[in-house]
Amino acid sequence: MNHHNVEMTSQEKDAVIAKLRKENKELRSTRVTRVTKEVEVPPPDYKELKRTCRRQEERIRNLQHIIETGNISTLGTQIDEYTNYSRSRLKSISHEAAMTSFSEAEVHKVIGFVEYLNYVSSEIYGLVSVYEHGKTMANPAIRVCASKLNKLIEFISRKSFLSTLDESRIPQFMKAVSQFQAEAQACLKERDDS
């Protein structure tokens, strides 16, 4: 370590000495005899300022996202992230299911999981139901279609539905399901999923 000798003028020395004497006098008046270490004490509102700073940083990131994409809502991004995550988890679950045989308890767990996914689906659909409800109320044909679809969904969503199928008629049932799906998809408007 290099020590550089810095020459002080007598005025500078006198100023430093006066400053030290003043500090000494102040310390004596507060009954401090010696300073061993200087401790920095954060202000009383430090934690609140830190939380505010984090919120502002999050807000800045959101505003940067808006500027970059021109999109105020992050809903699309959040949906994409959730979809990607859930796909990877569902792949893992399906691989595990394909490699092992289930116990009865696991079958009930899977049924519970499917019911949970149905619940999540209905909750998310509820977010757009106001728009859909408005369309349904304005068009009687859509109202009838929605009612029939709800009854069909309720019918095939029962826990016991698949176990009550007549095994000899499963090929006929699969053909009907495939035809329904193809016809339903043909009736839908094209949508931009990009």
XYZ file of C-alpha atoms in Angstrom:
194
model
C 0.000 0.000 0.000
C 1.435 3.366 -0.954
C 1.142 6.198 1.530
C 1.259 9.588 -0.013
C 2.308 12.383 2.230
C -0.078 15.191 1.781
C 1.097 18.525 2.997
C -1.569 20.607 4.699
C -1.415 24.286 5.032
C -1.509 25.688 8.541
C -5.030 26.992 7.892
C -6.203 23.489 6.894
C -4.518 21.999 9.990
C -6.180 24.604 12.197
C -9.566 23.830 10.589
C -9.159 20.066 11.191
C -8.063 20.670 14.798
C -11.019 23.000 15.406
C -13.397 20.418 13.947
C -11.977 17.643 16.155
C -12.166 19.850 19.256
C -15.803 20.635 18.464
C -16.603 16.900 18.070
C -14.765 16.168 21.345
C -16.770 18.811 23.131
C -20.054 17.430 21.740
C -19.105 13.889 22.742
C -18.214 14.994 26.296
C -21.544 16.787 26.643
C -23.387 13.528 25.713
C -21.195 11.613 28.179
C -19.506 9.597 25.439
C -15.960 8.984 26.537
C -14.762 7.102 23.497
C -16.103 6.052 20.086
C -15.208 2.451 19.282
C -17.230 2.015 16.142
C -19.613 4.006 14.056
C -22.913 2.189 13.372
C -25.231 3.199 10.594
C -28.823 3.193 11.799
C -31.440 2.850 9.072
C -34.306 5.323 9.118
C -37.484 4.127 10.895
C -39.405 3.777 7.621
C -36.638 1.756 5.921
C -38.698 -1.447 5.466
C -41.663 0.455 4.062
C -39.360 2.328 1.674
C -37.881 -0.989 0.571
C -41.376 -2.420 -0.127
C -42.328 0.740 -2.012
C -39.129 0.470 -4.033
C -39.947 -3.172 -4.960
C -43.476 -2.187 -6.027
C -42.084 0.652 -8.141
C -39.542 -1.694 -9.747
C -42.371 -4.105 -10.637
C -44.379 -1.213 -12.050
C -41.383 -0.122 -14.123
C -41.010 -3.662 -15.519
C -44.725 -3.672 -16.438
C -44.436 -0.277 -18.115
C -41.347 -1.446 -20.013
C -43.350 -4.461 -21.185
C -46.118 -2.144 -22.379
C -43.622 0.008 -24.263
C -41.922 -3.031 -25.837
C -45.081 -4.873 -26.862
C -47.590 -2.051 -27.136
C -49.921 -4.190 -25.033
C -51.233 -2.963 -21.697
C -52.536 -6.344 -20.544
C -50.207 -9.165 -19.521
C -53.109 -11.620 -19.554
C -52.011 -13.231 -22.822
C -48.467 -13.652 -21.549
C -49.663 -15.110 -18.259
C -51.959 -17.544 -20.080
C -49.098 -18.640 -22.348
C -46.789 -19.153 -19.353
C -49.458 -21.155 -17.484
C -50.251 -23.244 -20.568
C -46.581 -24.066 -21.171
C -46.060 -24.988 -17.522
C -49.214 -27.107 -17.301
C -48.349 -28.931 -20.552
C -44.977 -29.949 -19.161
C -46.553 -31.132 -15.892
C -49.336 -33.007 -17.711
C -46.743 -34.731 -19.924
C -44.905 -35.834 -16.801
C -48.147 -37.105 -15.240
C -49.197 -38.962 -18.406
C -45.757 -40.600 -18.767
C -45.929 -41.755 -15.153
C -49.476 -43.039 -15.658
C -48.457 -44.934 -18.807
C -45.528 -46.648 -17.073
C -47.314 -47.854 -13.934
C -50.558 -49.474 -12.972
C -52.851 -47.524 -10.682
C -54.104 -48.419 -7.279
C -57.721 -47.658 -6.454
C -56.583 -44.690 -4.344
C -54.667 -43.288 -7.317
C -57.707 -43.684 -9.577
C -59.679 -41.566 -7.097
C -56.809 -39.069 -7.048
C -56.905 -38.860 -10.875
C -60.689 -38.381 -10.830
C -60.265 -35.624 -8.241
C -57.594 -34.031 -10.426
C -59.902 -34.089 -13.458
C -62.661 -32.500 -11.366
C -60.185 -29.826 -10.246
C -59.261 -29.126 -13.880
C -62.966 -28.861 -14.713
C -63.375 -26.417 -11.811
C -60.406 -24.335 -13.039
C -61.876 -24.391 -16.526
C -65.242 -23.135 -15.320
C -63.610 -20.410 -13.219
C -61.561 -19.178 -16.162
C -64.571 -19.380 -18.450
C -66.363 -17.219 -15.895
C -63.913 -14.438 -16.743
C -65.320 -14.185 -20.249
C -68.866 -15.250 -19.449
C -70.143 -11.660 -19.372
C -69.206 -11.309 -23.033
C -70.589 -14.751 -23.859
C -73.734 -14.105 -21.813
C -74.359 -10.912 -23.756
C -74.072 -12.808 -27.058
C -76.334 -15.569 -25.741
C -79.015 -13.146 -24.594
C -78.996 -11.377 -27.961
C -79.329 -14.557 -30.042
C -81.992 -17.195 -29.170
C -80.283 -19.878 -31.309
C -77.064 -19.454 -29.328
C -79.097 -19.628 -26.104
C -80.594 -23.018 -27.126
C -77.179 -24.268 -28.290
C -75.548 -23.241 -24.996
C -78.255 -25.024 -23.016
C -77.857 -28.272 -24.983
C -74.054 -28.118 -24.742
C -74.229 -27.576 -20.986
C -76.492 -30.635 -20.638
C -74.145 -32.725 -22.790
C -71.085 -31.589 -20.829
C -72.833 -32.314 -17.537
C -73.826 -35.779 -18.832
C -70.355 -36.837 -19.988
C -68.554 -35.192 -17.034
C -70.040 -37.589 -14.499
C -67.443 -39.686 -12.680
C -69.168 -42.915 -13.631
C -69.742 -42.070 -17.303
C -66.915 -44.134 -18.841
C -67.335 -47.046 -16.478
C -71.012 -47.360 -17.456
C -70.378 -47.525 -21.207
C -71.435 -50.800 -22.813
C -68.064 -52.189 -23.933
C -69.560 -53.746 -27.054
C -70.710 -50.277 -28.174
C -67.492 -48.370 -27.482
C -66.457 -48.305 -31.189
C -69.884 -46.836 -32.071
C -69.547 -44.289 -29.252
C -66.030 -43.296 -30.406
C -67.311 -42.836 -33.964
C -70.134 -40.580 -32.687
C -67.689 -38.528 -30.611
C -65.321 -38.123 -33.589
C -68.173 -37.081 -35.879
C -69.471 -34.595 -33.305
C -66.006 -33.110 -32.861
C -65.445 -32.790 -36.615
C -68.868 -31.201 -37.174
C -68.432 -28.822 -34.223
C -64.984 -27.722 -35.418
C -66.352 -27.122 -38.909
C -68.962 -24.760 -37.418
C -66.444 -22.609 -35.529
C -65.112 -19.307 -36.832
C -61.402 -19.305 -37.570
C -59.366 -17.737 -34.820
C -55.891 -16.226 -34.849
C -53.866 -18.191 -32.246
C -50.527 -16.597 -33.055
